[in-house]
Amino acid sequence: EVQLVESGGGLIQPGGSLRLSCAASGFNFNPYSMNWVRQAPGKGLEWISYIDGSSSAIYYADSVKGRFTTSRDNARRFVYLQMNNVRAEDTAIYYCARDIADCASGVCYEIRFDFWGQGTLVTVSS
Amino acid sequence: EIVLTQSPGTLSLSPGERATLSCRASQSVSSSYLVWYQQKLGQAPRLLIYGASIRATGVPDRFSGSGSGTDFILTINRVEPEDFAVYYCQQYGSSPRYSFGQGTKLEMK
């Protein structure tokens, strides 16, 4: 059974740092790209980061670029989100989600997030 | 940047009725890259439809997706009580890599 379990959330002061973790199990982790998606209280979904299986391609939303860093440890089956210089507007539930696509001849189609973790809440407040 | 606009913001229906949810893109989106998710209160999103019209594993056939270009539709035939939730469309693009619509809340009348 595919499982994604986020951890590391909590209360943090503006300007502080926090590292979120996403533990993956139940599937061959290495080939899969992973994403971080957040949801502010009562708001919609916001994609914030992508990392491919080999960590050779990493992308960020403009809202977190330069402050957040995504990495992964394939041996331990973890994805991380290092959050630096956090702001009140970073308050949200943070989800990790598995990225899957059907690829042929180097082109990928039908990209989607097929499994999501339950999320971890980050609250930025003084 | 492609912006996805979902309508209506809230849809009030009774069980058994048909739900039609719209997702309009500010620029053309390949059907291959248009996805729908369902999110129930207090839960993580769940993949419903990908490639604009392909139901994910385990999704009941009362859910269907259609559309192309800039206009996409999620239809729920004969809404069941467990279908009341928020629905999001998502697209894969260049910058940002992914974006979501703001969501449509399907509520019980």
CSV table of C-alpha atoms in Angstrom, one decimal:
chain,number,residue,atom,x,y,z
A,1,GLU,CA,0.0,0.0,0.0
A,2,VAL,CA,1.4,3.4,-1.0
A,3,GLN,CA,1.8,5.7,2.0
A,4,LEU,CA,3.1,9.2,2.4
A,5,VAL,CA,3.5,10.5,5.9
A,6,GLU,CA,4.5,14.2,6.5
A,7,SER,CA,6.0,15.4,9.7
A,8,GLY,CA,7.9,18.3,11.2
A,9,GLY,CA,5.1,20.9,11.2
A,10,GLY,CA,4.5,23.2,14.2
A,11,LEU,CA,4.5,26.8,15.4
A,12,ILE,CA,7.3,28.9,14.2
A,13,GLN,CA,8.1,32.6,14.5
A,14,PRO,CA,8.3,34.9,11.4
A,15,GLY,CA,11.9,34.7,10.0
A,16,GLY,CA,12.5,31.3,11.5
A,17,SER,CA,13.3,28.0,9.8
A,18,LEU,CA,11.7,24.6,9.8
A,19,ARG,CA,12.3,21.3,8.0
A,20,LEU,CA,9.4,19.2,6.9
A,21,SER,CA,9.8,15.5,6.0
A,22,CYS,CA,7.7,13.2,3.9
A,23,ALA,CA,8.3,9.4,4.5
A,24,ALA,CA,7.4,7.2,1.6
A,25,SER,CA,6.5,3.5,1.7
A,26,GLY,CA,4.8,0.8,-0.3
A,27,PHE,CA,6.3,1.6,-3.7
A,28,ASN,CA,9.6,1.8,-5.4
A,29,PHE,CA,10.5,5.3,-4.4
A,30,ASN,CA,13.5,6.2,-6.5
A,31,PRO,CA,11.9,6.7,-10.0
A,32,TYR,CA,9.1,8.9,-8.8
A,33,SER,CA,9.0,12.6,-8.8
A,34,MET,CA,7.5,14.2,-5.7
A,35,ASN,CA,5.8,17.5,-5.0
A,36,TRP,CA,4.9,19.7,-2.1
A,37,VAL,CA,1.5,21.4,-2.1
A,38,ARG,CA,0.2,23.6,0.6
A,39,GLN,CA,-3.2,24.8,1.7
A,40,ALA,CA,-3.7,27.9,3.8
A,41,PRO,CA,-6.6,27.7,6.3
A,42,GLY,CA,-9.9,27.8,4.5
A,43,LYS,CA,-8.2,28.4,1.2
A,44,GLY,CA,-7.4,26.4,-2.0
A,45,LEU,CA,-4.4,24.3,-3.0
A,46,GLU,CA,-1.1,25.9,-4.0
A,47,TRP,CA,1.7,23.9,-5.6
A,48,ILE,CA,5.0,25.0,-4.2
A,49,SER,CA,7.8,22.5,-5.2
A,50,TYR,CA,8.7,19.6,-7.4
A,51,ILE,CA,11.7,17.2,-7.3
A,52,ASP,CA,12.4,14.5,-9.8
A,53,GLY,CA,13.6,11.0,-8.8
A,54,SER,CA,17.3,11.8,-9.2
A,55,SER,CA,17.1,15.3,-7.7
A,56,SER,CA,18.4,16.7,-11.0
A,57,ALA,CA,15.3,18.8,-11.7
A,58,ILE,CA,13.8,20.9,-8.9
A,59,TYR,CA,11.3,23.6,-9.3
A,60,TYR,CA,9.6,26.1,-7.1
A,61,ALA,CA,6.6,28.4,-7.1
A,62,ASP,CA,7.6,32.1,-7.1
A,63,SER,CA,6.0,32.5,-3.6
A,64,VAL,CA,8.7,30.3,-2.0
A,65,LYS,CA,11.7,30.6,-4.4
A,66,GLY,CA,14.9,31.6,-2.6
A,67,ARG,CA,13.4,30.7,0.8
A,68,PHE,CA,12.4,27.1,0.5
A,69,THR,CA,14.6,24.2,-0.6
A,70,THR,CA,13.4,20.7,-1.6
A,71,SER,CA,15.6,17.6,-1.4
A,72,ARG,CA,15.3,13.9,-1.1
A,73,ASP,CA,17.1,10.9,0.3
A,74,ASN,CA,16.3,7.9,-1.9
A,75,ALA,CA,18.1,5.5,0.4
A,76,ARG,CA,15.9,6.5,3.3
A,77,ARG,CA,12.9,7.1,1.1
A,78,PHE,CA,12.3,10.7,2.3
A,79,VAL,CA,11.5,14.0,0.7
A,80,TYR,CA,12.3,17.2,2.6
A,81,LEU,CA,11.2,20.8,2.5
A,82,GLN,CA,13.6,23.2,4.2
A,83,MET,CA,11.7,26.4,5.0
A,84,ASN,CA,13.7,29.5,5.8
A,85,ASN,CA,12.8,33.0,6.5
A,86,VAL,CA,9.1,32.0,6.9
A,87,ARG,CA,6.3,34.5,6.8
A,88,ALA,CA,2.8,34.7,8.2
A,89,GLU,CA,1.5,33.8,4.7
A,90,ASP,CA,3.4,30.5,4.8
A,91,THR,CA,0.9,29.3,7.4
A,92,ALA,CA,-0.8,26.2,5.9
A,93,ILE,CA,-1.1,22.5,5.8
A,94,TYR,CA,1.7,21.1,3.8
A,95,TYR,CA,1.1,18.0,1.7
A,96,CYS,CA,3.6,15.8,-0.2
A,97,ALA,CA,2.2,14.2,-3.3
A,98,ARG,CA,3.6,11.5,-5.7
A,99,ASP,CA,3.9,12.6,-9.3
A,100,ILE,CA,3.1,10.1,-12.0
A,101,ALA,CA,2.9,10.3,-15.8
A,102,ASP,CA,2.8,8.1,-18.8
A,103,CYS,CA,6.0,8.7,-20.8
A,104,ALA,CA,7.1,7.6,-24.2
A,105,SER,CA,10.1,8.7,-26.3
A,106,GLY,CA,11.0,11.2,-23.6
A,107,VAL,CA,7.7,13.0,-23.6
A,108,CYS,CA,5.3,12.6,-20.7
A,109,TYR,CA,1.6,12.7,-20.8
A,110,GLU,CA,-1.3,12.5,-18.3
A,111,ILE,CA,0.8,13.9,-15.5
A,112,ARG,CA,-1.1,13.8,-12.1
A,113,PHE,CA,-0.6,13.5,-8.4
A,114,ASP,CA,-1.9,10.0,-7.6
A,115,PHE,CA,-1.1,9.7,-3.9
A,116,TRP,CA,-1.1,12.4,-1.2
A,117,GLY,CA,0.0,12.4,2.4
A,118,GLN,CA,-2.3,13.5,5.2
A,119,GLY,CA,-0.4,16.8,5.6
A,120,THR,CA,1.4,18.6,8.4
A,121,LEU,CA,0.3,22.0,9.7
A,122,VAL,CA,2.8,24.9,9.8
A,123,THR,CA,1.8,28.0,11.8
A,124,VAL,CA,3.9,31.1,11.5
A,125,SER,CA,3.1,33.5,14.3
A,126,SER,CA,4.9,35.5,16.9
B,1,GLU,CA,1.4,31.9,-16.4
B,2,ILE,CA,-1.8,29.9,-17.0
B,3,VAL,CA,-4.6,30.8,-14.6
B,4,LEU,CA,-7.4,28.3,-14.0
B,5,THR,CA,-10.8,29.8,-13.0
B,6,GLN,CA,-13.4,27.4,-11.6
B,7,SER,CA,-17.1,28.1,-11.6
B,8,PRO,CA,-19.4,28.2,-9.8
B,9,GLY,CA,-17.7,28.9,-6.5
B,10,THR,CA,-20.4,27.0,-4.7
B,11,LEU,CA,-22.9,24.5,-6.2
B,12,SER,CA,-25.9,23.6,-4.1
B,13,LEU,CA,-27.6,20.4,-5.2
B,14,SER,CA,-29.7,17.5,-3.8
B,15,PRO,CA,-28.6,13.9,-3.9
B,16,GLY,CA,-29.6,12.4,-7.3
B,17,GLU,CA,-29.1,15.6,-9.2
B,18,ARG,CA,-26.5,16.1,-11.9
B,19,ALA,CA,-23.5,18.4,-11.1
B,20,THR,CA,-21.6,20.3,-13.7
B,21,LEU,CA,-18.4,22.0,-12.6
B,22,SER,CA,-16.4,24.2,-15.0
B,23,CYS,CA,-12.6,24.9,-15.2
B,24,ARG,CA,-11.6,27.6,-17.6
B,25,ALA,CA,-7.9,28.3,-18.5
B,26,SER,CA,-6.5,31.7,-19.4
B,27,GLN,CA,-4.6,30.0,-22.2
B,28,SER,CA,-5.0,26.7,-24.1
B,29,VAL,CA,-4.1,23.6,-22.0
B,30,SER,CA,-3.4,20.2,-23.4
B,31,SER,CA,-6.1,17.8,-22.4
B,32,SER,CA,-3.3,15.4,-21.4
B,33,TYR,CA,-2.3,17.8,-18.6
B,34,LEU,CA,-5.7,18.7,-17.1
B,35,VAL,CA,-6.5,17.0,-13.8
B,36,TRP,CA,-9.4,17.0,-11.3
B,37,TYR,CA,-9.2,16.3,-7.5
B,38,GLN,CA,-11.8,15.9,-4.8
B,39,GLN,CA,-11.1,17.1,-1.3
B,40,LYS,CA,-13.4,16.3,1.6
B,41,LEU,CA,-13.4,18.3,4.8
B,42,GLY,CA,-10.3,17.5,6.9
B,43,GLN,CA,-8.8,15.2,4.3
B,44,ALA,CA,-6.1,15.3,1.7
B,45,PRO,CA,-7.1,15.7,-1.9
B,46,ARG,CA,-7.9,12.6,-3.9
B,47,LEU,CA,-7.2,12.1,-7.6
B,48,LEU,CA,-10.4,11.8,-9.6
B,49,ILE,CA,-9.8,12.5,-13.3
B,50,TYR,CA,-6.6,12.9,-15.3
B,51,GLY,CA,-5.9,13.5,-19.0
B,52,ALA,CA,-9.1,15.6,-18.8
B,53,SER,CA,-11.3,12.5,-19.1
B,54,ILE,CA,-9.6,9.4,-17.6
B,55,ARG,CA,-11.0,8.2,-14.3
B,56,ALA,CA,-8.5,7.3,-11.7
B,57,THR,CA,-8.5,3.8,-10.1
B,58,GLY,CA,-11.5,3.2,-8.0
B,59,VAL,CA,-13.4,6.3,-9.0
B,60,PRO,CA,-17.1,5.6,-9.7
B,61,ASP,CA,-18.3,5.9,-13.2
B,62,ARG,CA,-20.8,8.6,-12.2
B,63,PHE,CA,-17.8,11.0,-12.4
B,64,SER,CA,-16.7,12.0,-15.9
B,65,GLY,CA,-14.5,14.7,-17.4
B,66,SER,CA,-14.5,16.4,-20.7
B,67,GLY,CA,-13.3,19.4,-22.6
B,68,SER,CA,-10.4,20.8,-24.5
B,69,GLY,CA,-8.4,23.9,-25.1
B,70,THR,CA,-9.5,26.4,-22.5
B,71,ASP,CA,-12.8,24.8,-21.2
B,72,PHE,CA,-13.0,21.7,-19.2
B,73,ILE,CA,-16.0,20.2,-17.3
B,74,LEU,CA,-16.3,17.7,-14.5
B,75,THR,CA,-19.7,16.1,-14.4
B,76,ILE,CA,-21.2,14.0,-11.6
B,77,ASN,CA,-24.3,12.1,-12.7
B,78,ARG,CA,-26.7,11.5,-9.8
B,79,VAL,CA,-24.8,13.0,-7.0
B,80,GLU,CA,-24.4,10.8,-4.0
B,81,PRO,CA,-24.2,12.0,-0.4
B,82,GLU,CA,-20.4,11.2,-0.3
B,83,ASP,CA,-19.7,13.4,-3.2
B,84,PHE,CA,-20.3,16.6,-1.3
B,85,ALA,CA,-16.8,18.1,-1.2
B,86,VAL,CA,-14.5,20.7,-2.8
B,87,TYR,CA,-13.3,20.0,-6.4
B,88,TYR,CA,-10.1,21.4,-7.8
B,89,CYS,CA,-8.8,21.4,-11.4
B,90,GLN,CA,-5.0,21.4,-12.0
B,91,GLN,CA,-2.9,21.9,-15.0
B,92,TYR,CA,0.7,21.1,-15.8
B,93,GLY,CA,2.6,23.9,-17.6
B,94,SER,CA,5.9,25.6,-17.9
B,95,SER,CA,6.0,28.3,-15.2
B,96,PRO,CA,4.8,27.6,-12.7
B,97,ARG,CA,5.1,23.9,-13.3
B,98,TYR,CA,1.6,23.3,-11.9
B,99,SER,CA,-1.3,25.4,-10.9
B,100,PHE,CA,-4.7,24.8,-9.4
B,101,GLY,CA,-8.0,26.4,-9.8
B,102,GLN,CA,-9.6,28.1,-6.7
B,103,GLY,CA,-12.0,25.2,-6.2
B,104,THR,CA,-15.7,24.6,-6.5
B,105,LYS,CA,-17.6,23.6,-3.3
B,106,LEU,CA,-20.4,21.1,-3.9
B,107,GLU,CA,-22.8,21.4,-1.0
B,108,MET,CA,-26.1,19.7,-0.2
B,109,LYS,CA,-29.2,21.8,-0.8
